mmCIF file of C-alpha atoms in Angstrom:
data_model
loop_
_atom_site.group_PDB
_atom_site.id
_atom_site.type_symbol
_atom_site.label_atom_id
_atom_site.label_comp_id
_atom_site.label_asym_id
_atom_site.label_seq_id
_atom_site.Cartn_x
_atom_site.Cartn_y
_atom_site.Cartn_z
ATOM 1 C CA MET A 29 17.803 -25.517 -47.098
ATOM 2 C CA GLU A 30 14.351 -28.167 -46.745
ATOM 3 C CA LEU A 31 14.030 -27.986 -42.905
ATOM 4 C CA TRP A 32 13.582 -23.621 -43.310
ATOM 5 C CA ALA A 33 11.122 -24.174 -45.791
ATOM 6 C CA THR A 34 9.266 -26.514 -43.418
ATOM 7 C CA ARG A 35 9.122 -23.968 -41.029
ATOM 8 C CA PHE A 36 7.348 -21.289 -43.427
ATOM 9 C CA VAL A 37 4.858 -24.045 -44.866
ATOM 10 C CA THR A 38 3.621 -23.826 -41.130
ATOM 11 C CA ILE A 39 4.283 -20.308 -40.929
ATOM 12 C CA LEU A 40 2.038 -20.058 -43.887
ATOM 13 C CA VAL A 41 -0.609 -22.843 -42.023
ATOM 14 C CA HIS A 42 -1.133 -21.168 -38.357
ATOM 15 C CA THR A 43 -1.772 -18.073 -40.171
ATOM 16 C CA ASN A 44 -4.329 -18.596 -42.480
ATOM 17 C CA LEU A 45 -6.411 -20.558 -39.412
ATOM 18 C CA CYS A 46 -5.572 -17.510 -37.414
ATOM 19 C CA ARG A 47 -7.438 -15.173 -40.628
ATOM 20 C CA GLN A 48 -9.672 -17.966 -40.558
ATOM 21 C CA SER A 49 -10.669 -17.890 -37.146
ATOM 22 C CA ALA A 50 -10.485 -14.101 -36.796
ATOM 23 C CA GLN A 51 -13.478 -14.202 -39.676
ATOM 24 C CA GLN A 52 -15.709 -16.388 -38.150
ATOM 25 C CA THR A 53 -15.690 -14.251 -34.542
ATOM 26 C CA ASN A 54 -18.205 -11.505 -33.659
ATOM 27 C CA PRO A 55 -15.096 -8.863 -33.369
ATOM 28 C CA GLY A 56 -18.276 -6.449 -31.507
ATOM 29 C CA GLU A 57 -18.862 -9.471 -29.718
ATOM 30 C CA ALA A 58 -15.229 -9.793 -28.944
ATOM 31 C CA PHE A 59 -15.578 -6.385 -27.873
ATOM 32 C CA SER A 60 -18.281 -6.577 -25.696
ATOM 33 C CA SER A 61 -17.505 -9.637 -24.343
ATOM 34 C CA ASN A 62 -13.969 -7.903 -23.434
ATOM 35 C CA ARG A 63 -15.402 -4.823 -21.731
ATOM 36 C CA ILE A 64 -17.474 -6.694 -19.240
ATOM 37 C CA MET A 65 -14.672 -8.230 -18.060
ATOM 38 C CA ALA A 66 -12.761 -5.017 -18.079
ATOM 39 C CA ASP A 67 -15.932 -3.457 -17.030
ATOM 40 C CA GLU A 68 -16.265 -6.143 -14.104
ATOM 41 C CA PRO A 69 -14.550 -4.333 -11.083
ATOM 42 C CA VAL A 70 -12.257 -6.375 -8.512
ATOM 43 C CA LYS A 71 -12.669 -3.591 -5.891
ATOM 44 C CA VAL A 72 -14.402 -0.989 -4.409
ATOM 45 C CA ASN A 73 -12.765 1.765 -5.664
ATOM 46 C CA GLU A 74 -13.283 0.784 -9.170
ATOM 47 C CA PHE A 75 -17.020 1.750 -9.244
ATOM 48 C CA ARG A 76 -15.830 5.222 -9.161
ATOM 49 C CA GLU A 77 -14.486 5.465 -12.865
ATOM 50 C CA LEU A 78 -17.281 3.411 -13.972
ATOM 51 C CA ALA A 79 -19.757 5.908 -11.586
ATOM 52 C CA ARG A 80 -17.903 8.652 -13.940
ATOM 53 C CA ARG A 81 -18.033 7.139 -16.790
ATOM 54 C CA ALA A 82 -22.361 6.930 -16.496
ATOM 55 C CA LEU A 83 -23.546 9.730 -14.608
ATOM 56 C CA PRO A 84 -23.492 13.594 -16.098
ATOM 57 C CA LYS A 85 -21.134 15.920 -14.459
ATOM 58 C CA MET A 86 -23.120 17.696 -12.703
ATOM 59 C CA TYR A 87 -23.911 14.318 -10.146
ATOM 60 C CA TYR A 88 -20.644 12.993 -10.205
ATOM 61 C CA ASP A 89 -19.320 15.411 -8.610
ATOM 62 C CA PHE A 90 -21.826 15.910 -5.953
ATOM 63 C CA TYR A 91 -22.070 13.143 -5.751
ATOM 64 C CA ALA A 92 -17.247 12.571 -5.635
ATOM 65 C CA GLY A 93 -16.616 15.907 -3.843
ATOM 66 C CA GLY A 94 -15.832 17.417 -1.035
ATOM 67 C CA ALA A 95 -15.944 21.148 0.990
ATOM 68 C CA GLU A 96 -13.372 23.358 -0.493
ATOM 69 C CA ASP A 97 -9.930 22.512 -0.143
ATOM 70 C CA GLN A 98 -11.542 18.729 -0.628
ATOM 71 C CA TYR A 99 -8.773 18.498 2.569
ATOM 72 C CA THR A 100 -11.120 16.082 5.019
ATOM 73 C CA LEU A 101 -12.158 14.458 1.943
ATOM 74 C CA LYS A 102 -8.835 12.663 1.505
ATOM 75 C CA GLU A 103 -7.628 12.216 4.702
ATOM 76 C CA ASN A 104 -10.723 10.450 5.483
ATOM 77 C CA GLU A 105 -8.862 7.916 3.112
ATOM 78 C CA GLU A 106 -5.202 8.310 3.895
ATOM 79 C CA ALA A 107 -5.383 8.880 7.420
ATOM 80 C CA PHE A 108 -6.818 4.460 7.556
ATOM 81 C CA ARG A 109 -2.767 3.962 5.609
ATOM 82 C CA ARG A 110 -1.666 5.617 8.088
ATOM 83 C CA ILE A 111 -2.316 2.781 10.852
ATOM 84 C CA ILE A 112 -0.974 -0.699 10.387
ATOM 85 C CA ILE A 113 -1.984 -3.724 10.946
ATOM 86 C CA GLN A 114 -0.030 -6.527 13.917
ATOM 87 C CA PRO A 115 -1.539 -9.956 12.798
ATOM 88 C CA ARG A 116 -1.909 -13.257 14.780
ATOM 89 C CA ILE A 117 -0.392 -16.665 13.495
ATOM 90 C CA LEU A 118 -1.091 -20.454 14.431
ATOM 91 C CA ARG A 119 -5.025 -19.093 15.243
ATOM 92 C CA ASP A 120 -8.083 -21.536 14.267
ATOM 93 C CA VAL A 121 -9.588 -19.588 11.862
ATOM 94 C CA ARG A 122 -11.505 -22.577 10.057
ATOM 95 C CA SER A 123 -15.047 -20.849 10.958
ATOM 96 C CA ILE A 124 -15.418 -16.767 10.505
ATOM 97 C CA ASP A 125 -18.250 -15.052 12.533
ATOM 98 C CA LEU A 126 -18.499 -11.826 10.667
ATOM 99 C CA SER A 127 -21.986 -11.102 12.589
ATOM 100 C CA THR A 128 -23.084 -8.945 14.935
ATOM 101 C CA THR A 129 -26.128 -6.962 16.179
ATOM 102 C CA VAL A 130 -26.814 -3.151 15.650
ATOM 103 C CA LEU A 131 -29.412 -1.882 18.924
ATOM 104 C CA GLY A 132 -29.911 -5.522 19.210
ATOM 105 C CA TYR A 133 -30.640 -5.601 14.878
ATOM 106 C CA ASN A 134 -28.751 -8.376 14.014
ATOM 107 C CA ILE A 135 -26.854 -8.378 10.963
ATOM 108 C CA SER A 136 -24.750 -10.757 8.619
ATOM 109 C CA VAL A 137 -21.439 -7.801 8.667
ATOM 110 C CA PRO A 138 -20.686 -4.766 10.834
ATOM 111 C CA VAL A 139 -21.119 -2.768 7.549
ATOM 112 C CA MET A 140 -24.337 -0.152 7.052
ATOM 113 C CA ILE A 141 -25.580 1.933 4.435
ATOM 114 C CA ALA A 142 -25.011 5.311 4.926
ATOM 115 C CA PRO A 143 -27.465 7.755 4.085
ATOM 116 C CA THR A 144 -26.663 9.329 1.004
ATOM 117 C CA SER A 145 -29.232 11.933 -0.690
ATOM 118 C CA MET A 146 -30.755 11.795 -4.136
ATOM 119 C CA HIS A 147 -30.002 8.094 -5.562
ATOM 120 C CA LYS A 148 -33.016 7.840 -8.399
ATOM 121 C CA LYS A 149 -30.143 11.017 -10.038
ATOM 122 C CA ALA A 150 -27.300 7.492 -9.928
ATOM 123 C CA ASN A 151 -29.725 5.187 -11.166
ATOM 124 C CA PRO A 152 -33.699 4.966 -11.373
ATOM 125 C CA GLU A 153 -34.832 3.048 -8.823
ATOM 126 C CA GLY A 154 -32.873 4.515 -6.611
ATOM 127 C CA GLU A 155 -33.252 3.920 -2.554
ATOM 128 C CA ILE A 156 -35.672 1.384 -3.045
ATOM 129 C CA ALA A 157 -32.726 -0.448 -5.264
ATOM 130 C CA THR A 158 -30.417 0.378 -2.479
ATOM 131 C CA ALA A 159 -33.057 -1.168 0.528
ATOM 132 C CA ARG A 160 -33.188 -4.275 -1.888
ATOM 133 C CA ALA A 161 -29.340 -4.859 -2.390
ATOM 134 C CA ALA A 162 -29.262 -3.703 1.899
ATOM 135 C CA SER A 163 -32.052 -6.498 2.289
ATOM 136 C CA ALA A 164 -30.378 -9.498 0.670
ATOM 137 C CA CYS A 165 -26.427 -8.894 2.384
ATOM 138 C CA ASN A 166 -28.526 -9.030 5.676
ATOM 139 C CA THR A 167 -27.949 -4.795 6.704
ATOM 140 C CA ILE A 168 -28.993 -2.589 7.451
ATOM 141 C CA MET A 169 -30.190 0.966 5.719
ATOM 142 C CA VAL A 170 -29.922 4.654 7.270
ATOM 143 C CA LEU A 171 -32.542 6.592 4.589
ATOM 144 C CA SER A 172 -31.554 10.213 4.178
ATOM 145 C CA THR A 173 -34.287 12.895 4.900
ATOM 146 C CA GLY A 174 -33.214 14.091 1.239
ATOM 147 C CA SER A 175 -34.338 10.614 -1.018
ATOM 148 C CA THR A 176 -35.564 10.358 -3.615
ATOM 149 C CA CYS A 177 -38.323 7.280 -3.073
ATOM 150 C CA SER A 178 -40.673 8.219 -0.340
ATOM 151 C CA LEU A 179 -40.141 6.568 3.311
ATOM 152 C CA GLU A 180 -43.087 4.460 2.579
ATOM 153 C CA GLU A 181 -42.383 3.554 -0.496
ATOM 154 C CA VAL A 182 -39.275 2.147 0.960
ATOM 155 C CA ALA A 183 -40.871 0.704 3.196
ATOM 156 C CA SER A 184 -42.942 -1.266 1.460
ATOM 157 C CA CYS A 185 -40.342 -2.292 -1.567
ATOM 158 C CA CYS A 186 -38.896 -5.319 1.279
ATOM 159 C CA ASN A 187 -37.509 -6.069 4.843
ATOM 160 C CA ALA A 188 -34.571 -4.462 5.149
ATOM 161 C CA ILE A 189 -34.084 -3.076 8.823
ATOM 162 C CA ARG A 190 -33.866 0.399 8.101
ATOM 163 C CA PHE A 191 -33.290 4.189 9.772
ATOM 164 C CA PHE A 192 -34.192 7.054 9.506
ATOM 165 C CA GLN A 193 -32.068 9.877 9.109
ATOM 166 C CA LEU A 194 -32.959 13.508 10.137
ATOM 167 C CA TYR A 195 -32.611 17.345 9.980
ATOM 168 C CA VAL A 196 -34.444 19.519 11.774
ATOM 169 C CA TYR A 197 -36.369 21.978 9.740
ATOM 170 C CA LYS A 198 -36.943 25.826 10.626
ATOM 171 C CA ARG A 199 -40.501 23.846 11.103
ATOM 172 C CA ARG A 200 -39.711 21.587 14.006
ATOM 173 C CA ASP A 201 -43.663 20.569 12.682
ATOM 174 C CA ILE A 202 -42.358 18.989 9.510
ATOM 175 C CA SER A 203 -39.069 17.212 11.131
ATOM 176 C CA ALA A 204 -41.755 16.220 13.918
ATOM 177 C CA LYS A 205 -44.925 14.988 11.107
ATOM 178 C CA LEU A 206 -41.703 12.852 9.223
ATOM 179 C CA VAL A 207 -40.179 11.131 12.735
ATOM 180 C CA GLN A 208 -43.802 9.954 12.768
ATOM 181 C CA ARG A 209 -43.779 8.666 10.061
ATOM 182 C CA ALA A 210 -40.394 7.131 9.885
ATOM 183 C CA GLU A 211 -41.675 5.294 13.246
ATOM 184 C CA ASN A 212 -45.242 4.681 11.849
ATOM 185 C CA ASN A 213 -43.753 2.504 9.080
ATOM 186 C CA GLY A 214 -41.126 0.442 10.316
ATOM 187 C CA TYR A 215 -38.526 2.289 10.680
ATOM 188 C CA LYS A 216 -35.681 1.405 14.271
ATOM 189 C CA ALA A 217 -34.435 4.545 14.448
ATOM 190 C CA ILE A 218 -32.878 7.852 14.360
ATOM 191 C CA VAL A 219 -30.605 9.384 13.117
ATOM 192 C CA LEU A 220 -30.114 12.639 14.225
ATOM 193 C CA THR A 221 -27.699 14.508 11.313
ATOM 194 C CA VAL A 222 -25.542 17.498 13.661
ATOM 195 C CA ASP A 223 -23.111 19.433 11.433
ATOM 196 C CA CYS A 224 -25.134 21.176 9.299
ATOM 197 C CA PRO A 225 -26.633 24.391 10.541
ATOM 198 C CA ARG A 226 -25.471 25.284 7.051
ATOM 199 C CA ILE A 227 -24.606 23.717 4.411
ATOM 200 C CA GLY A 228 -20.318 23.647 3.844
ATOM 201 C CA ARG A 229 -18.549 25.147 0.743
ATOM 202 C CA ARG A 230 -18.949 22.436 -2.366
ATOM 203 C CA GLU A 231 -17.610 24.361 -5.083
ATOM 204 C CA ALA A 232 -17.993 22.049 -7.317
ATOM 205 C CA ASP A 233 -21.563 22.066 -7.211
ATOM 206 C CA VAL A 234 -20.971 25.845 -7.268
ATOM 207 C CA LYS A 235 -19.186 25.240 -10.347
ATOM 208 C CA ASN A 236 -21.585 23.705 -12.114
ATOM 209 C CA LYS A 237 -24.493 25.071 -10.770
ATOM 210 C CA LEU A 238 -26.397 21.697 -8.998
ATOM 211 C CA VAL A 239 -30.576 20.749 -10.008
ATOM 212 C CA VAL A 240 -31.811 19.292 -8.083
ATOM 213 C CA PRO A 241 -34.861 17.443 -7.056
ATOM 214 C CA PRO A 242 -37.719 19.093 -5.329
ATOM 215 C CA PRO A 243 -37.545 16.851 -1.748
ATOM 216 C CA LYS A 244 -39.672 12.907 -2.301
ATOM 217 C CA ILE A 245 -39.538 12.820 1.890
ATOM 218 C CA PRO A 246 -41.007 16.642 2.550
ATOM 219 C CA GLU A 247 -43.410 16.394 -0.653
ATOM 220 C CA GLY A 248 -45.836 18.916 0.310
ATOM 221 C CA LEU A 249 -44.907 19.865 3.620
ATOM 222 C CA LEU A 250 -42.150 22.368 2.759
ATOM 223 C CA SER A 251 -42.261 25.039 -0.391
ATOM 224 C CA THR A 252 -39.554 23.923 -3.128
ATOM 225 C CA GLU A 253 -39.284 27.341 -4.553
ATOM 226 C CA PHE A 254 -35.786 28.967 -3.750
ATOM 227 C CA ASP A 255 -33.549 31.676 -5.588
ATOM 228 C CA SER A 256 -29.561 29.628 -6.177
ATOM 229 C CA ASP A 257 -28.849 32.535 -6.900
ATOM 230 C CA GLY A 258 -26.679 31.440 -9.663
ATOM 231 C CA GLY A 259 -25.025 28.857 -7.825
ATOM 232 C CA SER A 260 -25.569 25.753 -6.003
ATOM 233 C CA GLY A 261 -29.178 24.742 -6.172
ATOM 234 C CA LEU A 262 -29.207 21.743 -2.767
ATOM 235 C CA ALA A 263 -26.856 24.855 -0.708
ATOM 236 C CA THR A 264 -29.772 27.622 -1.060
ATOM 237 C CA MET A 265 -32.895 24.634 -0.630
ATOM 238 C CA ILE A 266 -30.990 22.822 3.204
ATOM 239 C CA ASN A 267 -29.743 26.775 4.171
ATOM 240 C CA GLY A 268 -33.081 28.201 3.383
ATOM 241 C CA THR A 269 -35.309 25.556 5.722
ATOM 242 C CA LEU A 270 -32.643 23.569 8.012
ATOM 243 C CA ASP A 271 -33.245 25.469 11.690
ATOM 244 C CA ALA A 272 -29.444 27.191 12.618
ATOM 245 C CA SER A 273 -30.479 26.881 16.359
ATOM 246 C CA PHE A 274 -30.947 23.573 17.235
ATOM 247 C CA ARG A 275 -29.080 22.878 19.953
ATOM 248 C CA TRP A 276 -28.345 20.031 23.135
ATOM 249 C CA GLU A 277 -31.314 21.311 24.467
ATOM 250 C CA ASP A 278 -33.465 20.558 21.899
ATOM 251 C CA ILE A 279 -32.596 16.392 21.202
ATOM 252 C CA ALA A 280 -35.850 16.549 24.299
ATOM 253 C CA TRP A 281 -37.974 18.055 22.241
ATOM 254 C CA LEU A 282 -37.137 14.698 19.840
ATOM 255 C CA LYS A 283 -37.395 12.215 21.880
ATOM 256 C CA SER A 284 -40.424 13.445 23.372
ATOM 257 C CA ILE A 285 -42.238 13.711 20.406
ATOM 258 C CA THR A 286 -41.236 9.199 18.935
ATOM 259 C CA ASN A 287 -40.255 6.429 20.947
ATOM 260 C CA LEU A 288 -37.264 5.727 18.535
ATOM 261 C CA PRO A 289 -34.020 4.951 19.764
ATOM 262 C CA ILE A 290 -31.602 7.995 18.314
ATOM 263 C CA LEU A 291 -28.105 8.002 16.426
ATOM 264 C CA ILE A 292 -26.587 10.944 17.095
ATOM 265 C CA LYS A 293 -23.827 11.490 14.372
ATOM 266 C CA GLY A 294 -21.372 13.777 13.483
ATOM 267 C CA VAL A 295 -19.413 13.577 16.999
ATOM 268 C CA LEU A 296 -15.729 14.348 16.043
ATOM 269 C CA THR A 297 -14.796 15.290 19.677
ATOM 270 C CA SER A 298 -14.744 13.421 23.092
ATOM 271 C CA GLU A 299 -16.424 16.484 25.103
ATOM 272 C CA ASP A 300 -19.556 16.459 22.660
ATOM 273 C CA ALA A 301 -19.841 12.196 22.759
ATOM 274 C CA ILE A 302 -19.904 12.944 26.805
ATOM 275 C CA LYS A 303 -22.739 15.777 26.577
ATOM 276 C CA SER A 304 -23.834 12.844 23.416
ATOM 277 C CA MET A 305 -24.802 10.273 26.782
ATOM 278 C CA GLU A 306 -26.132 13.336 28.605
ATOM 279 C CA VAL A 307 -29.379 14.441 26.510
ATOM 280 C CA GLY A 308 -29.970 10.628 26.220
ATOM 281 C CA VAL A 309 -29.017 9.085 23.352
ATOM 282 C CA ALA A 310 -28.781 5.640 22.238
ATOM 283 C CA GLY A 311 -25.646 5.548 20.450
ATOM 284 C CA ILE A 312 -23.150 7.776 18.565
ATOM 285 C CA ILE A 313 -21.656 8.175 15.317
ATOM 286 C CA VAL A 314 -18.119 9.747 14.250
ATOM 287 C CA SER A 315 -18.733 11.566 11.316
ATOM 288 C CA ASN A 316 -17.460 14.631 9.058
ATOM 289 C CA HIS A 317 -20.098 13.688 6.551
ATOM 290 C CA GLY A 318 -18.094 12.788 4.775
ATOM 291 C CA GLY A 319 -15.090 15.822 3.882
ATOM 292 C CA ARG A 320 -18.578 17.613 3.165
ATOM 293 C CA GLN A 321 -18.255 20.215 5.732
ATOM 294 C CA LEU A 322 -16.396 21.256 7.629
ATOM 295 C CA ASP A 323 -13.389 21.429 5.054
ATOM 296 C CA TYR A 324 -9.615 20.734 7.494
ATOM 297 C CA CYS A 325 -11.683 19.039 10.289
ATOM 298 C CA PRO A 326 -9.502 15.302 11.492
ATOM 299 C CA ALA A 327 -10.119 12.504 9.391
ATOM 300 C CA THR A 328 -12.497 9.982 11.299
ATOM 301 C CA ILE A 329 -10.992 7.417 12.428
ATOM 302 C CA ASP A 330 -7.775 9.874 13.544
ATOM 303 C CA VAL A 331 -10.496 10.706 16.307
ATOM 304 C CA LEU A 332 -12.474 7.382 16.363
ATOM 305 C CA GLU A 333 -10.728 6.808 19.382
ATOM 306 C CA GLU A 334 -10.472 9.595 21.457
ATOM 307 C CA VAL A 335 -15.078 9.327 21.235
ATOM 308 C CA VAL A 336 -15.000 5.091 21.985
ATOM 309 C CA HIS A 337 -12.335 6.263 24.944
ATOM 310 C CA ALA A 338 -15.200 9.551 26.349
ATOM 311 C CA VAL A 339 -17.905 6.763 26.118
ATOM 312 C CA GLY A 340 -16.475 3.954 28.121
ATOM 313 C CA GLY A 341 -18.811 1.563 25.980
ATOM 314 C CA LYS A 342 -21.927 2.528 27.314
ATOM 315 C CA VAL A 343 -23.693 3.255 24.421
ATOM 316 C CA PRO A 344 -22.449 1.672 21.552
ATOM 317 C CA VAL A 345 -20.495 3.886 18.427
ATOM 318 C CA PHE A 346 -19.932 3.713 14.826
ATOM 319 C CA VAL A 347 -17.607 5.527 12.298
ATOM 320 C CA ASP A 348 -18.291 6.177 8.531
ATOM 321 C CA GLY A 349 -16.355 8.900 6.159
ATOM 322 C CA GLY A 350 -13.083 6.938 3.397
ATOM 323 C CA ILE A 351 -13.865 2.692 4.537
ATOM 324 C CA ARG A 352 -12.888 1.006 1.236
ATOM 325 C CA ARG A 353 -11.531 -1.496 2.102
ATOM 326 C CA GLY A 354 -11.624 -4.829 4.736
ATOM 327 C CA THR A 355 -8.973 -4.009 6.276
ATOM 328 C CA ASP A 356 -10.169 -0.578 6.442
ATOM 329 C CA ILE A 357 -13.334 -1.777 8.858
ATOM 330 C CA PHE A 358 -11.051 -3.960 10.765
ATOM 331 C CA LYS A 359 -8.518 -1.360 11.737
ATOM 332 C CA ALA A 360 -12.136 0.404 12.519
ATOM 333 C CA MET A 361 -13.240 -2.351 15.096
ATOM 334 C CA ALA A 362 -10.049 -2.890 16.321
ATOM 335 C CA LEU A 363 -10.228 1.429 17.573
ATOM 336 C CA GLY A 364 -13.019 0.465 19.372
ATOM 337 C CA ALA A 365 -16.015 0.520 16.734
ATOM 338 C CA ARG A 366 -19.353 -1.329 17.240
ATOM 339 C CA ALA A 367 -19.896 -1.283 12.928
ATOM 340 C CA VAL A 368 -19.218 1.170 9.709
ATOM 341 C CA LEU A 369 -21.084 2.622 7.636
ATOM 342 C CA VAL A 370 -20.238 3.534 4.127
ATOM 343 C CA GLY A 371 -21.634 6.377 1.285
ATOM 344 C CA ARG A 372 -19.963 6.758 -1.715
ATOM 345 C CA PRO A 373 -18.762 3.055 -2.622
ATOM 346 C CA VAL A 374 -23.084 2.272 -2.470
ATOM 347 C CA VAL A 375 -23.823 4.885 -4.470
ATOM 348 C CA PHE A 376 -21.319 4.291 -7.688
ATOM 349 C CA GLY A 377 -22.192 0.934 -7.510
ATOM 350 C CA LEU A 378 -25.902 1.832 -7.981
ATOM 351 C CA ALA A 379 -24.590 4.656 -10.682
ATOM 352 C CA ALA A 380 -22.069 1.532 -12.129
ATOM 353 C CA LYS A 381 -24.835 -1.875 -12.118
ATOM 354 C CA GLY A 382 -27.954 -0.841 -9.486
ATOM 355 C CA GLU A 383 -29.408 -2.862 -7.076
ATOM 356 C CA HIS A 384 -25.492 -5.909 -8.209
ATOM 357 C CA GLY A 385 -24.186 -3.312 -7.689
ATOM 358 C CA VAL A 386 -24.501 -2.013 -4.154
ATOM 359 C CA LYS A 387 -25.007 -5.848 -2.744
ATOM 360 C CA ARG A 388 -21.274 -6.091 -4.808
ATOM 361 C CA VAL A 389 -19.952 -3.151 -3.223
ATOM 362 C CA LEU A 390 -21.653 -5.090 0.192
ATOM 363 C CA GLU A 391 -20.801 -8.122 -0.478
ATOM 364 C CA MET A 392 -16.361 -7.795 -1.848
ATOM 365 C CA LEU A 393 -15.724 -5.088 1.662
ATOM 366 C CA LYS A 394 -17.722 -8.406 3.397
ATOM 367 C CA ASP A 395 -15.106 -10.809 1.447
ATOM 368 C CA GLU A 396 -12.079 -8.489 2.664
ATOM 369 C CA LEU A 397 -13.195 -8.627 6.251
ATOM 370 C CA GLU A 398 -13.239 -12.435 6.366
ATOM 371 C CA LEU A 399 -10.060 -12.213 4.995
ATOM 372 C CA THR A 400 -8.158 -9.752 6.686
ATOM 373 C CA MET A 401 -9.771 -11.476 9.836
ATOM 374 C CA THR A 402 -8.397 -15.239 8.760
ATOM 375 C CA LEU A 403 -4.726 -13.848 8.031
ATOM 376 C CA SER A 404 -5.422 -11.766 11.113
ATOM 377 C CA GLY A 405 -6.131 -14.752 13.394
ATOM 378 C CA CYS A 406 -9.618 -13.265 15.102
ATOM 379 C CA SER A 407 -12.245 -15.903 13.931
ATOM 380 C CA SER A 408 -14.902 -13.349 15.407
ATOM 381 C CA LEU A 409 -15.079 -9.527 15.761
ATOM 382 C CA LYS A 410 -15.004 -9.736 19.301
ATOM 383 C CA GLU A 411 -11.723 -11.277 18.615
ATOM 384 C CA ILE A 412 -10.463 -8.403 17.623
ATOM 385 C CA THR A 413 -8.579 -4.990 19.694
ATOM 386 C CA ARG A 414 -6.817 -2.643 19.766
ATOM 387 C CA SER A 415 -3.228 -4.718 19.998
ATOM 388 C CA HIS A 416 -4.153 -6.154 16.079
ATOM 389 C CA VAL A 417 -3.474 -2.113 14.906
ATOM 390 C CA ARG A 418 -0.570 0.201 15.519
ATOM 391 C CA THR A 419 -1.094 3.914 14.386
ATOM 392 C CA LYS A 420 0.915 7.069 13.328
ATOM 393 C CA HIS A 421 2.420 8.134 16.481
ATOM 394 C CA GLU A 422 2.758 5.153 17.964
ATOM 395 C CA GLN A 423 5.462 3.480 14.807
ATOM 396 C CA ARG A 424 6.642 7.204 15.804
ATOM 397 C CA ILE A 425 7.166 6.264 19.816
ATOM 398 C CA ALA A 426 8.336 2.206 19.195
ATOM 399 C CA SER A 427 11.164 3.503 15.972
ATOM 400 C CA MET A 428 12.746 5.705 18.546
ATOM 401 C CA LEU A 429 13.132 3.053 21.611
#
C-alpha cells in the first residue's frame, strides 16, 4: 500500500511539472519550430511539395506539368530507376574530385542549371536569384529566352558562368539581336532549342487558361498582344512567334552571326546526333524538353548511350530530364554524359526558399553524387565507367544466362 502511494505521488509531481512547462512555452513558437524542421527538405524531391504550397495552382501546374498524358514526363524519372549501380570495393576514396569542364569552363560539379522560364512567378527575384545560386555553387546557368529578367540584369547581378538559350523567331532579326546582346554581355555559349516548332499540348495550362507575363528578353522587339482563345496564353504566344521552318541548313546562319559556341538541345536519336556534328555544333544536349513537347517519346536516359556512341567523343554530350538524385547523375556519367542539367528542381527550390532553395538543391545533388562515388569506388568523374551500371536490358540478359 505504501509503495502504491509513493508511485501515485511521483506521478502527480511529474504531471504538474509537465503542465508548468507547457504553460511557460509559447505554443506558437513550438508549432513554428516544428514546422520549420518539418519543412526543411532532406532530398531534392521534397522541394516540390513546398513549391506546391507556395505557388498559385496555375503556376505550379505550369512548372510541374507535361504534355498530354504525361507519359514521357513520368518516364524521365522512372527510367533512372531501371538502371542499377555496380559498385567497386576496396578503392582509395578518401578524397573525391567532382569537378569537370564544360566548353573549357571549370565547374565544381557536373550539374548545370537548365533553361526554364518565368522565374519571377516562382520568386520575386526571379532569374537573378537563380544566377546568384549558380555563382555560389560554381556552376553554369543557362538563361531561358522566356526569362522574366533581362539578359543585362542577370549578367550584372553576379559572376556566374552563363549560357543563353535561344528560340529562333519568325523574325530572324529579333533572334540575331538577342544573340548579339548575349555575346556583348558575357554569355559564353548559345543553347539552341530545336524541339519546339510548336508548343506541346500541356493540358493543365489549357484548363487553367495560363496567363504569361510579357517576355522580358525580347521586350520592345516582339509584340505581346495575342488572343489566347480562352486557352494557354503561352501556347498562343509561342505558336505565333517561333519559326517552324527552321532547318539544319539554317544553323549556318546562326553560326554566321556569333562567335559563341553553339550547343544543340533536343536531340534524341543517333541520326540527329550525327547531323548535329555535321553542321558543326560544339555540343549536344539529349533532351525531350522535360516531357513537355512530344508525349510518348523516349526518356532521355534511355537514349543517352545511343547518342554518345554516334558522337564517338567528337563533341561533349549532356543530358537533362528526370534527374532528382546524385545516383541519377552517376548513372548519366556512366552512360557517357559530360554533365547533366536540372530544371524543375531548381524552380521548385526557388519557389520554396528563394536563392537559398536553389543553392540547397545544387548542394544536395552534389553531396549525393559524392556519396555515390565514394560507395562505388570512384575518386573522380573519370573513374566512373560503363561497367558501373547495368540497364534493364542487360539485367534481363544476365537473368537468362
